[in-house]
XYZ file of N, CA and C in Angstrom:
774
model
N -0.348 10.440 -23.697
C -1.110 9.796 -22.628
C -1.947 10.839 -21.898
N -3.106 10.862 -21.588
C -4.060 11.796 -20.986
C -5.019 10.756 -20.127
N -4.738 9.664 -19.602
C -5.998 9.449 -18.736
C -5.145 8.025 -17.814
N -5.012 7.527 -17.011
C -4.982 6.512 -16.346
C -5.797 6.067 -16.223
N -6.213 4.339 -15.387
C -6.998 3.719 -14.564
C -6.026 2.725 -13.986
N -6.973 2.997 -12.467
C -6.255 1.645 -12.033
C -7.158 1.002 -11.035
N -7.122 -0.259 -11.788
C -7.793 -1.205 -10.609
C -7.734 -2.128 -9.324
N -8.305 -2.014 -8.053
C -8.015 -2.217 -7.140
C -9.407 -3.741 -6.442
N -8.363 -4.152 -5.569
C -9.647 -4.908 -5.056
C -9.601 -4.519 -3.186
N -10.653 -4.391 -2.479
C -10.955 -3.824 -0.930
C -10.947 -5.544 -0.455
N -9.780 -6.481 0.202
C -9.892 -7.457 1.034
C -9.865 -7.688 2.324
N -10.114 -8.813 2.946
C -9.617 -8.508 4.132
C -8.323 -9.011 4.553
N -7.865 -8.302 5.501
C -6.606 -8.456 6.319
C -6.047 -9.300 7.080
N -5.138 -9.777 5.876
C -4.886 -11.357 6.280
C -4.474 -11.599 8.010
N -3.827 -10.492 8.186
C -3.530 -10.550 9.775
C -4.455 -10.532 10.709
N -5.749 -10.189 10.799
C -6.473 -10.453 11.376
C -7.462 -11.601 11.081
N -6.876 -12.613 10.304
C -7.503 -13.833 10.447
C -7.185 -15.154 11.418
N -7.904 -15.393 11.777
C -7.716 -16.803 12.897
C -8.156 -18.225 12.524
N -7.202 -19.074 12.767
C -7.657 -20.367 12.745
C -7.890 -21.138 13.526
N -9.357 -21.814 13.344
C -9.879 -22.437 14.203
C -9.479 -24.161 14.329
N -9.568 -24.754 15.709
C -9.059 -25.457 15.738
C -9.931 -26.801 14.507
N -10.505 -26.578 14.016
C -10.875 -27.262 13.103
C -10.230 -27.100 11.527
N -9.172 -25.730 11.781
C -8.313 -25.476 10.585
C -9.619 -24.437 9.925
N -11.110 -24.414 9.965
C -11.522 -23.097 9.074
C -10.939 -21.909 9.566
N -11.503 -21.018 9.004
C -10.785 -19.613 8.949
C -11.949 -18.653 10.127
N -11.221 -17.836 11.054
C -12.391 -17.492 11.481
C -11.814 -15.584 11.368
N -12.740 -15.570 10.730
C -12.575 -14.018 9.788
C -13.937 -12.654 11.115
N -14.418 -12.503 12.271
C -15.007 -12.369 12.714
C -14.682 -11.037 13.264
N -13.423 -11.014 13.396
C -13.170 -9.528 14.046
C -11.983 -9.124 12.675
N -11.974 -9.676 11.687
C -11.478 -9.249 10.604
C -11.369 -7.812 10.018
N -10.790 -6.869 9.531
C -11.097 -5.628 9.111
C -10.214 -5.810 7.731
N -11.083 -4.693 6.635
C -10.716 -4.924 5.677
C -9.904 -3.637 5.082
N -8.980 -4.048 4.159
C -7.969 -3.063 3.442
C -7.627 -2.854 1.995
N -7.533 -2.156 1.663
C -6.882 -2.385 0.000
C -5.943 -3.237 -0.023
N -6.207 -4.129 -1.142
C -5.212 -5.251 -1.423
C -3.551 -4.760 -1.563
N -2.659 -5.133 -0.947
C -1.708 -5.150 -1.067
C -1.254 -4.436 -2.132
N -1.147 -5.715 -2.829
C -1.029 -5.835 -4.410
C -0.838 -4.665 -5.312
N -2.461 -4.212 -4.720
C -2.878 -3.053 -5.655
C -2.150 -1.625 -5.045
N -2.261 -1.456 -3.990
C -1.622 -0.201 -3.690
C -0.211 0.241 -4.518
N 0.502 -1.248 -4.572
C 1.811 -0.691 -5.784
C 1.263 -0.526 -7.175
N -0.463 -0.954 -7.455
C -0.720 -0.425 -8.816
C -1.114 1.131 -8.365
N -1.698 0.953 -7.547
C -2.245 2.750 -7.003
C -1.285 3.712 -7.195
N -0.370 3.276 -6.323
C 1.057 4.229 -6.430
C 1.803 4.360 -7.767
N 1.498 3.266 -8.294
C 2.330 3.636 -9.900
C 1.452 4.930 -10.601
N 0.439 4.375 -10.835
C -1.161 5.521 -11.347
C -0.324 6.744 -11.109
N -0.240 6.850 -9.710
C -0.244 8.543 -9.198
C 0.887 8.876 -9.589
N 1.938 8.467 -9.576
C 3.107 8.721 -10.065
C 3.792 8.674 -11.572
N 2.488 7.887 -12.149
C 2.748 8.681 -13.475
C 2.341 9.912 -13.680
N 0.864 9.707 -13.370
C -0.118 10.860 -13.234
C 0.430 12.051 -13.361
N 1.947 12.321 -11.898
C 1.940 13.233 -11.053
C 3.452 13.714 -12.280
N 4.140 12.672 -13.035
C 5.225 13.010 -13.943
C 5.069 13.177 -15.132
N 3.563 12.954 -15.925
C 2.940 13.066 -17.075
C 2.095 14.352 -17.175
N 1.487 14.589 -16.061
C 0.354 16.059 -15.654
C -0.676 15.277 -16.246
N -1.261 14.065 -16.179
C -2.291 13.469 -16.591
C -3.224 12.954 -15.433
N -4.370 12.918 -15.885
C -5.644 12.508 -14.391
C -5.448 10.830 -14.319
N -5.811 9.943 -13.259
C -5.917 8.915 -13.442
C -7.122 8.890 -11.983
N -7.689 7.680 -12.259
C -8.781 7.320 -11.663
C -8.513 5.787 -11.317
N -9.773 5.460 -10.356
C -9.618 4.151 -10.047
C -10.903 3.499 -10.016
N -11.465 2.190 -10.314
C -12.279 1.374 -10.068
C -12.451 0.244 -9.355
N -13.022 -0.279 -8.694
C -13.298 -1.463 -7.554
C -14.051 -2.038 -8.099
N -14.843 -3.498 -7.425
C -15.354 -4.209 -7.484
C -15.363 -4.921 -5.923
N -16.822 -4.930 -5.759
C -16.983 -5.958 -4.230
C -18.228 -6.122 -3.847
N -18.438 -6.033 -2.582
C -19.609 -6.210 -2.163
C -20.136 -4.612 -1.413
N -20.973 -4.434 -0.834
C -21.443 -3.089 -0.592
C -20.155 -2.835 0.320
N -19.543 -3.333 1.303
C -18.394 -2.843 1.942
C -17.259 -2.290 0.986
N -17.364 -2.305 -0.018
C -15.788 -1.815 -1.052
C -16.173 -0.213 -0.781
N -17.214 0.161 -0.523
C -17.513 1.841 -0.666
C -16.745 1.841 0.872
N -16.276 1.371 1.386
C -15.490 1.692 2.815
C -14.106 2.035 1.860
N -14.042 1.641 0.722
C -12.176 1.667 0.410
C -11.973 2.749 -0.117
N -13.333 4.083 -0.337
C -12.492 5.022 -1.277
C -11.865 6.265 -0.851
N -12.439 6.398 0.680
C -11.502 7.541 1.256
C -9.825 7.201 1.065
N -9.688 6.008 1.445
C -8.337 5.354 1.766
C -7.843 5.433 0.160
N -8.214 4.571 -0.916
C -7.364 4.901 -2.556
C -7.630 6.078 -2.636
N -8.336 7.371 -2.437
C -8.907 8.681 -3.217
C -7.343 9.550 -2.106
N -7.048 9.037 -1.094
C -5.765 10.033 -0.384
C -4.847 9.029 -0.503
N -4.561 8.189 -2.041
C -3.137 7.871 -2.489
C -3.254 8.252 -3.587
N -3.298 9.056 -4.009
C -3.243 10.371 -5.049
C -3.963 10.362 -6.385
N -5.399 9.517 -6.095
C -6.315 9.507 -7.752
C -7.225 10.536 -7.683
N -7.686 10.737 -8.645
C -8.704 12.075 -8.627
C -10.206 11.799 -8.517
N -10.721 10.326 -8.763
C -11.983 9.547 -8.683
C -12.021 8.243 -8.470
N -12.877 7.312 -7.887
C -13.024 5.802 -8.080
C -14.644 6.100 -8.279
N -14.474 4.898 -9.151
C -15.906 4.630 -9.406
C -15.840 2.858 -8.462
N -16.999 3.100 -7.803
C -16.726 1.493 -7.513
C -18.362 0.780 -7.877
N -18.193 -0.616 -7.740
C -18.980 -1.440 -7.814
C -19.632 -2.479 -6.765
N -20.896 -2.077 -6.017
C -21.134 -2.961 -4.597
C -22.559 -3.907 -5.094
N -22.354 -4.895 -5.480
C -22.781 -5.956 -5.628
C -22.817 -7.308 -4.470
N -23.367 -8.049 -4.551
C -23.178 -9.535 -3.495
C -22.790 -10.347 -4.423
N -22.885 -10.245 -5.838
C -22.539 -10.787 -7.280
C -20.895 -11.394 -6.462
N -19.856 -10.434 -6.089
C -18.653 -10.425 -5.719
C -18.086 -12.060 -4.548
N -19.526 -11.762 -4.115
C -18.775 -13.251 -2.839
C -18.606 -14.050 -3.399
N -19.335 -14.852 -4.695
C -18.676 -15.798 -5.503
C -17.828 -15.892 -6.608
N -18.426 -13.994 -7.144
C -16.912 -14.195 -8.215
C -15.969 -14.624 -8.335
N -15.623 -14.989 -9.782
C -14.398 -15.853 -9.859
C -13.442 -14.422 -10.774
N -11.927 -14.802 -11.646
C -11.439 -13.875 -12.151
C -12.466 -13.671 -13.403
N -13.383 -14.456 -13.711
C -13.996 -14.659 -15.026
C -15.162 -13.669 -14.816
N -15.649 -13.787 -13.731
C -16.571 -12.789 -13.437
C -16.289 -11.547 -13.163
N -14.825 -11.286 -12.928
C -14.391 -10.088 -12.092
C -14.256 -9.353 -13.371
N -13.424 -10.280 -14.485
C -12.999 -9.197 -15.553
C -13.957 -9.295 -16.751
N -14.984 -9.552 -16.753
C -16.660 -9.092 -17.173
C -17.097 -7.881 -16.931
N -17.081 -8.498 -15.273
C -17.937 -6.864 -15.016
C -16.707 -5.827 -15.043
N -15.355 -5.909 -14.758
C -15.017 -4.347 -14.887
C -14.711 -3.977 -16.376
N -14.696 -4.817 -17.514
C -14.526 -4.561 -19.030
C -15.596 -3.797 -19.409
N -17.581 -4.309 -18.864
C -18.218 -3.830 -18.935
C -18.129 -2.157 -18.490
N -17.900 -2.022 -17.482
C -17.906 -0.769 -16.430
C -16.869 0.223 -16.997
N -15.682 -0.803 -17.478
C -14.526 0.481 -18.277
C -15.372 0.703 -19.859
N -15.685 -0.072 -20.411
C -16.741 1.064 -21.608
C -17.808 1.687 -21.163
N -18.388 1.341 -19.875
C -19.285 2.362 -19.761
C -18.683 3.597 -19.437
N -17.505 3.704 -18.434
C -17.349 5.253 -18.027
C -16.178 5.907 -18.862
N -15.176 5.376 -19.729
C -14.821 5.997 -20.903
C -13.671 5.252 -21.254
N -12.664 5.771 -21.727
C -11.329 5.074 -22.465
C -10.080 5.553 -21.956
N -9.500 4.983 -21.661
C -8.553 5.146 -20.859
C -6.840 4.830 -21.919
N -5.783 5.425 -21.300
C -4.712 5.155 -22.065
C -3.792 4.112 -21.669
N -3.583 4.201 -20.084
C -3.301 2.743 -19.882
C -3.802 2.255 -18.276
N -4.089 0.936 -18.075
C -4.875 0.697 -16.893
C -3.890 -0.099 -16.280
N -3.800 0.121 -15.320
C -2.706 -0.596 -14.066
C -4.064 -1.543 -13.406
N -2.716 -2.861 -12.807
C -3.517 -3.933 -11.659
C -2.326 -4.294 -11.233
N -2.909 -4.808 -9.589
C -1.972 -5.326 -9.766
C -1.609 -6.814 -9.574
N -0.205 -7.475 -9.881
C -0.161 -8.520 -10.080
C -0.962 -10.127 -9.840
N -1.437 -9.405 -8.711
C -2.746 -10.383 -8.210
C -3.445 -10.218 -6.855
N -4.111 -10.626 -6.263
C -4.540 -9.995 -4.808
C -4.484 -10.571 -4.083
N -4.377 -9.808 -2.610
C -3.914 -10.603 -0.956
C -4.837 -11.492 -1.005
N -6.015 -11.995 -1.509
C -6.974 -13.331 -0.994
C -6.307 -14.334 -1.845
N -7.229 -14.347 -3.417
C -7.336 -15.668 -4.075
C -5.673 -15.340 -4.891
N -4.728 -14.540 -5.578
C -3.902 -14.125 -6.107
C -3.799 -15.097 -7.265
N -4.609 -14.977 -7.920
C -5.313 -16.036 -9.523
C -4.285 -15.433 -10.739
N -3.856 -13.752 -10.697
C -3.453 -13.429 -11.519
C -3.873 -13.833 -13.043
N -5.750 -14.008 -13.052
C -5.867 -13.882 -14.377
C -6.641 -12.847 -14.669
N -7.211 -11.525 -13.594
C -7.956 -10.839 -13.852
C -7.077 -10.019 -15.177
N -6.221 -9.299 -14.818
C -6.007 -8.173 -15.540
C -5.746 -8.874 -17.564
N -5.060 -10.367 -17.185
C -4.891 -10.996 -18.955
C -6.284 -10.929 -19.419
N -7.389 -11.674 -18.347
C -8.961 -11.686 -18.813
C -9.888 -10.658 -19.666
N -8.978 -8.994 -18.193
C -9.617 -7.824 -18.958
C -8.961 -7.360 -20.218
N -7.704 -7.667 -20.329
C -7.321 -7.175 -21.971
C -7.999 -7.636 -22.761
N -8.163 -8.728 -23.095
C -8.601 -9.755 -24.539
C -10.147 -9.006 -24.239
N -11.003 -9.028 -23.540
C -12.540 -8.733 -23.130
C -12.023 -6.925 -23.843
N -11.307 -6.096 -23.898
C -10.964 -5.238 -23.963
C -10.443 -4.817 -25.577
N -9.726 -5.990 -26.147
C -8.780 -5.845 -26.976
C -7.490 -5.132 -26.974
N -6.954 -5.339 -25.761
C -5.602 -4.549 -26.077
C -4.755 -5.138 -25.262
N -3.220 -5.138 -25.379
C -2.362 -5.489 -24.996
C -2.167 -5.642 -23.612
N -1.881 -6.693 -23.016
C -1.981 -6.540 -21.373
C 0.220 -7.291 -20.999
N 0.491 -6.519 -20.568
C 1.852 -7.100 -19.710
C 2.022 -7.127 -18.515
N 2.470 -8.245 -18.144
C 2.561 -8.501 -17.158
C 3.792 -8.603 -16.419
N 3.566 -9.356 -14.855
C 4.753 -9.131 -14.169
C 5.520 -8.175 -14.647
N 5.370 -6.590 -14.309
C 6.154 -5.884 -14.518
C 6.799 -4.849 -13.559
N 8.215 -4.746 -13.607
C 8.795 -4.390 -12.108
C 9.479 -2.970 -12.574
N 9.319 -2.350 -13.832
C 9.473 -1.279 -13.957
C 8.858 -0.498 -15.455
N 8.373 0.823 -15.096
C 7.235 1.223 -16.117
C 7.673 2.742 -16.499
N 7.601 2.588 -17.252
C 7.587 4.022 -18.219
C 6.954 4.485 -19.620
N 6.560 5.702 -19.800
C 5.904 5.907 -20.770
C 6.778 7.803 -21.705
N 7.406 7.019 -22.524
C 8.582 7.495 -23.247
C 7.365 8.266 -24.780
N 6.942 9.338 -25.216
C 6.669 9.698 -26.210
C 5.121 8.792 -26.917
N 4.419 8.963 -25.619
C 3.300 8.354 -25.928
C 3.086 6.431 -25.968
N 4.541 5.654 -25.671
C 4.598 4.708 -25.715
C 5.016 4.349 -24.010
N 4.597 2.957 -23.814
C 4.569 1.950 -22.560
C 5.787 1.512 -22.870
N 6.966 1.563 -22.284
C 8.199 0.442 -22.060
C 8.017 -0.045 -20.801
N 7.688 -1.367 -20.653
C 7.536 -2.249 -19.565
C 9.120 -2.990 -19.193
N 9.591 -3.390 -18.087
C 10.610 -4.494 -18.002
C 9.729 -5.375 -17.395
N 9.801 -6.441 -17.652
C 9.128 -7.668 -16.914
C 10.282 -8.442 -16.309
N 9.888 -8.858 -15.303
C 10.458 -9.793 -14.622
C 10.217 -11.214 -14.455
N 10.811 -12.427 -15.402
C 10.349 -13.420 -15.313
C 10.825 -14.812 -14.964
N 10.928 -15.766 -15.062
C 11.338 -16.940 -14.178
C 12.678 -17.019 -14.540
N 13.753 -16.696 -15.407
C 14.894 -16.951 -15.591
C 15.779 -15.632 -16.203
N 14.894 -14.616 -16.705
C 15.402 -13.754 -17.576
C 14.675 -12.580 -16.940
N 14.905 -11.354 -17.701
C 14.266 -10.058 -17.861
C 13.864 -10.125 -18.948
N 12.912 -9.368 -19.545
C 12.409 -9.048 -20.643
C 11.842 -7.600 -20.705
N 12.090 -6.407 -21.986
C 11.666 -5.480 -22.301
C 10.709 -5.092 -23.039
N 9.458 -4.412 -23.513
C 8.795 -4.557 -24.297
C 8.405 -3.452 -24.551
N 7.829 -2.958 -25.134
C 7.219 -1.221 -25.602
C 6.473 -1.608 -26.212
N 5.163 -1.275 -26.040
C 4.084 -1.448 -26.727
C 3.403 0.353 -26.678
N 2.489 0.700 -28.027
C 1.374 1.527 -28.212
C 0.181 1.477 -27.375
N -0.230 2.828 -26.572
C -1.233 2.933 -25.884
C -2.627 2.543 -26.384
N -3.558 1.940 -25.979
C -3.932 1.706 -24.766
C -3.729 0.456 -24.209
N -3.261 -0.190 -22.991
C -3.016 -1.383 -22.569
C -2.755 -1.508 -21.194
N -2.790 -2.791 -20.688
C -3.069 -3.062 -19.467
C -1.695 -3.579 -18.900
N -1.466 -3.180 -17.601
C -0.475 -3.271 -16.987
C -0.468 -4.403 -15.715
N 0.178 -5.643 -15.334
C 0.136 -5.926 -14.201
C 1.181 -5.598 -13.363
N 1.717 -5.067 -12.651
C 2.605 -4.784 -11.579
C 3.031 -5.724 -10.335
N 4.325 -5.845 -10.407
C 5.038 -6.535 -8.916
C 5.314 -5.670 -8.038
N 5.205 -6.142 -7.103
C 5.835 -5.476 -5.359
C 6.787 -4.729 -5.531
N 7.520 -5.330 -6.392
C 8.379 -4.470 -6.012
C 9.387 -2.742 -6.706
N 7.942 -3.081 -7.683
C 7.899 -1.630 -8.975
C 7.812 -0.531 -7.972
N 7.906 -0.179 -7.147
C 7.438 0.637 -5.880
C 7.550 0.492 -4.317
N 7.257 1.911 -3.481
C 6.725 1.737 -2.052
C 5.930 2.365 -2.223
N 4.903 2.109 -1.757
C 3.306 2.599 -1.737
C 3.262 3.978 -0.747
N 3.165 5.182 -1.065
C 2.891 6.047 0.373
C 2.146 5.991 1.075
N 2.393 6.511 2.420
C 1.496 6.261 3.386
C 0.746 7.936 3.088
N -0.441 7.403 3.334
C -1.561 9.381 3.143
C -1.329 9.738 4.295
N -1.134 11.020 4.264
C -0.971 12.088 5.709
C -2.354 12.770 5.868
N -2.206 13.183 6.967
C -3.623 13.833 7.324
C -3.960 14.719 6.466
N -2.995 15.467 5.694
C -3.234 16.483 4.460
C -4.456 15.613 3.335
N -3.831 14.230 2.716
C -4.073 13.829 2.358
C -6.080 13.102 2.454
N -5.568 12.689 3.675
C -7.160 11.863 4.039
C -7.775 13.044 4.124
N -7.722 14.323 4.167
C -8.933 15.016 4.769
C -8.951 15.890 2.799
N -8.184 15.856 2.416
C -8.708 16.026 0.628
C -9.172 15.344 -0.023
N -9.164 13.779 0.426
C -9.874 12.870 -0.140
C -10.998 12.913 -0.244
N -12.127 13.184 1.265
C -12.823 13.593 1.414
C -13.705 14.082 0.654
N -13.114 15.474 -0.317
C -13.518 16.295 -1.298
C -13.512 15.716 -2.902
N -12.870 14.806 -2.837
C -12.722 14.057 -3.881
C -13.669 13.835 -4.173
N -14.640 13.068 -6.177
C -15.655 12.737 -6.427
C -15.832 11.012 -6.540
N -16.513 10.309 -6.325
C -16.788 9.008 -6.173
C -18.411 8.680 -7.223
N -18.123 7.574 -7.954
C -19.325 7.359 -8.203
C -19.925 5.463 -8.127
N -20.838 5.659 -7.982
C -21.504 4.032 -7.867
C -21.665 3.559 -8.932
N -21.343 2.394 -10.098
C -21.589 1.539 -11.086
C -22.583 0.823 -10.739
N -23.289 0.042 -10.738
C -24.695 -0.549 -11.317
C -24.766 -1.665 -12.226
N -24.716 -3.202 -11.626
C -24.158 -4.199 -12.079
C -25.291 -4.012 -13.488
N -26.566 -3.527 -12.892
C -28.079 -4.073 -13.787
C -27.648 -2.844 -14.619
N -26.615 -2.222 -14.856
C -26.647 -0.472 -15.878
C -25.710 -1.053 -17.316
N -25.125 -2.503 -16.937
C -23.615 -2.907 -17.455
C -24.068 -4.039 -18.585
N -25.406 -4.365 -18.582
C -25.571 -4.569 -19.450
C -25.535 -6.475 -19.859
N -24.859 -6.982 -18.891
C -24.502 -8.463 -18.956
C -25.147 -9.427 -19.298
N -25.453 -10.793 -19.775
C -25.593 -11.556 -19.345
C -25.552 -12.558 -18.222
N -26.611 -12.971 -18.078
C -26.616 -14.633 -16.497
C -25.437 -14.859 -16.718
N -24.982 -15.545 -18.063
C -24.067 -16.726 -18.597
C -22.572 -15.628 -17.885
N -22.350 -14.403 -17.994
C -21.155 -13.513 -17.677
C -20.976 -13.364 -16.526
N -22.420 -13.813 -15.207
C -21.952 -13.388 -13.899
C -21.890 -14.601 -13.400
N -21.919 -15.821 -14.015
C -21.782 -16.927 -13.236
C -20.544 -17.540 -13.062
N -19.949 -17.294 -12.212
C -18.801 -18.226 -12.194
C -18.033 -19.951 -12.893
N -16.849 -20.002 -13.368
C -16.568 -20.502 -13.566
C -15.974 -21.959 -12.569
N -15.568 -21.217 -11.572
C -14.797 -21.466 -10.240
C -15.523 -21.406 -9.366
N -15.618 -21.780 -8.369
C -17.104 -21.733 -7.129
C -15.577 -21.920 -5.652
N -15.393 -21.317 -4.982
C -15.079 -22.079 -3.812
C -15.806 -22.320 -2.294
N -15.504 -24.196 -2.351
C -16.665 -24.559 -1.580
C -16.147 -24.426 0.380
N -14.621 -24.345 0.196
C -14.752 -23.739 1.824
C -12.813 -23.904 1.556
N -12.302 -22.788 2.460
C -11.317 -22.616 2.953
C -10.745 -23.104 4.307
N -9.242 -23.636 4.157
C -8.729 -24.130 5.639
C -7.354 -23.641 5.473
N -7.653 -23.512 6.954
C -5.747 -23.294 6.903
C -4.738 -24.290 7.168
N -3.395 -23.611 6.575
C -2.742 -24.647 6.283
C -1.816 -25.216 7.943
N -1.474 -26.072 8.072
C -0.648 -26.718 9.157
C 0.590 -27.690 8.491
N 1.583 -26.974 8.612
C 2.958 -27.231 8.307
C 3.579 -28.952 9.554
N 3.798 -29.862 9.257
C 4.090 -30.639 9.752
C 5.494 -31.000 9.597
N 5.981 -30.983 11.053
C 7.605 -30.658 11.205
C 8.069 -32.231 11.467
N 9.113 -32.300 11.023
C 9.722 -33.958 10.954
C 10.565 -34.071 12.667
N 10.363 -32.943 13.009
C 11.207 -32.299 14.351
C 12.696 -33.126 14.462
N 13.313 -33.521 13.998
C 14.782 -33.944 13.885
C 15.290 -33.257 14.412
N 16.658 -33.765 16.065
C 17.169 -33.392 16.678
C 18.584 -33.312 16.422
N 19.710 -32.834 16.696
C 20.947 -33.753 16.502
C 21.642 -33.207 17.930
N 21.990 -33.977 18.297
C 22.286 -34.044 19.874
C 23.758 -34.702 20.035
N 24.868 -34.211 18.651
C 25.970 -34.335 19.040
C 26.897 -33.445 19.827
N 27.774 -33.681 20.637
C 28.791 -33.122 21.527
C 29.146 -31.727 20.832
N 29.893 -32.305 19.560
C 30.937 -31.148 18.955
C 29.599 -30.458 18.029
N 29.667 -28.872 18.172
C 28.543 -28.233 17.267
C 28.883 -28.764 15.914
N 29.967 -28.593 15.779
C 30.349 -28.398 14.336
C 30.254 -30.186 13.115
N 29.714 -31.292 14.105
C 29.386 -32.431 13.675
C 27.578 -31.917 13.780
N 26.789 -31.312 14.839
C 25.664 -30.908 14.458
C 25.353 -30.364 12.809
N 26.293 -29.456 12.960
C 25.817 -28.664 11.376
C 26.024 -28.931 10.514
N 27.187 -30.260 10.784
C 27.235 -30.976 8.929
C 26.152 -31.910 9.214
N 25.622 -32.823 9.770
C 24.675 -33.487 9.532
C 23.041 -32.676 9.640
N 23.176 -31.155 9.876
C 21.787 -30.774 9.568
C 21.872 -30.277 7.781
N 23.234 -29.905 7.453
C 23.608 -29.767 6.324
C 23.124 -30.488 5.525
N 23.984 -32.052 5.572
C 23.714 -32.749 4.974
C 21.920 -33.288 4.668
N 21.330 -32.924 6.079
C 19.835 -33.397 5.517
C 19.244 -32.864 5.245
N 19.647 -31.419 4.876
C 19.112 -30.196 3.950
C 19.606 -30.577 2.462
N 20.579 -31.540 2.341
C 21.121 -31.712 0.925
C 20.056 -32.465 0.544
N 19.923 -33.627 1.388
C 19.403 -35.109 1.145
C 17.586 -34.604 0.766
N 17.001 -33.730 1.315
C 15.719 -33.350 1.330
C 15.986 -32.057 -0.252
N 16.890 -31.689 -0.549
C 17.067 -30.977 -2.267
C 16.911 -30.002 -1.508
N 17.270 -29.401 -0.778
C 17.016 -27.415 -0.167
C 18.250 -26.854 -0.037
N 19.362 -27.710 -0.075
C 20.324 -27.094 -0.494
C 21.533 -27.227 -1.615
């Protein structure tokens, strides 16, 4: 193994979103962050990187604001991002996303294995990274909650709805990652101020070569609301507690939650 990638998406922060009393979203004093998600792909990168003696790099995709995200990934331990600032991005769908970065990974070289992660703090579609294998040709696994690379080979464990599963596959291939494969470090001032020095480069949607038919979305979304949970508010207002909690029991049975 001699090269990483890992791909990241710059969103905004779900905590600073507000809902308006009309239920839209009011995103206005919003600030934006590396996706969740991805930081446990970030942190995997570096930590192979850092147990292999191999370089790994990172790539984005967004709108001209993603060039705000690379001080912040470049001081969680990659050696470059190349990113991509397009307006192409406000409507992308995963179909568009894993176009243009399939394009962008043959343009800037070949990599041995590419981390994502499992899906992202906005839309969490989890079909970018399957999209970019096949567009790619190579093996993509997913949900995976622990990673290693044993004698030039990927042993993945996946984690899946009833079981575990193991797999080892031959380099080159794509990785999706869970939460909980990791803790993401926090960069120290050591860190952010080497980032700094770090190299960055700009991709160029018109350099990549595409087709109309590749940047048009499949998926369009026509407006977001938030959600409002509606409570049945059920009281029980018997004497003895302990007749309270079998009948909240029981209508936790009766409703299947317990």
């Amino acid at each position: 193994m001699q090269k990483l990638l890992v791909c990241y998406k710059w969103v905004l922060d779900e905590q600073d979103i507000k809902i308006a009393g009309d239920l839209s979203l009011d995103t206005g004093r919003a600030k934006y962050k590396i996706s969740d998600y991805d930081k446990n792909a970030i942190e995997e990168g570096a930590l192979l990187a850092e147990k292999h003696g191999v370089g790994v790099e990172a790539l984005t995709f967004g709108t001209a604001a993603a060039k705000q995200s690379l001080k912040d990934a470049l001081s969680r331990g990659l050696d470059k991002v190349y990113w991509i600032g397009d307006a192409t991005s406000e409507q992308a769908d995963a179909f568009v996303t894993a176009n243009i970065l399939a394009a962008a990974i043959k343009k800037i070289g070949q990599y041995d294995l590419i981390l994502c992660g499992e899906g992202s703090s906005d839309s969490y579609s989890q079909q970018t990274a399957p999209r970019l294998a096949a567009l790619l040709g190579i093996p993509a696994i997913t949900f995976v909650q622990k990673l290693t690379v044993v004698d030039g080979k990927v042993v993945a464990t996946r984690k899946l709805g009833d079981c575990i599963e193991e797999i080892t596959v031959t380099g080159p291939a794509i990785v999706s990652v869970l939460p909980e494969i990791n803790k993401p470090r926090i960069p120290g001032l050591k860190q952010v101020m080497a980032a700094a020095k770090k190299p960055s480069e700009e991709v160029k949607i018109s350099e990549l070569g595409l087709k109309a038919g590749e940047l048009s979305p499949k998926v369009r979304v026509l407006s977001v609301k938030g959600y409002v949970m509606d409570r049945k508010k059920v009281i029980f207002k018997e004497a003895n507690q302990a007749d309270n909690v079998a009948k909240l029991v029981a209508s936790l049975a009766q409703e299947g939650m317990c």
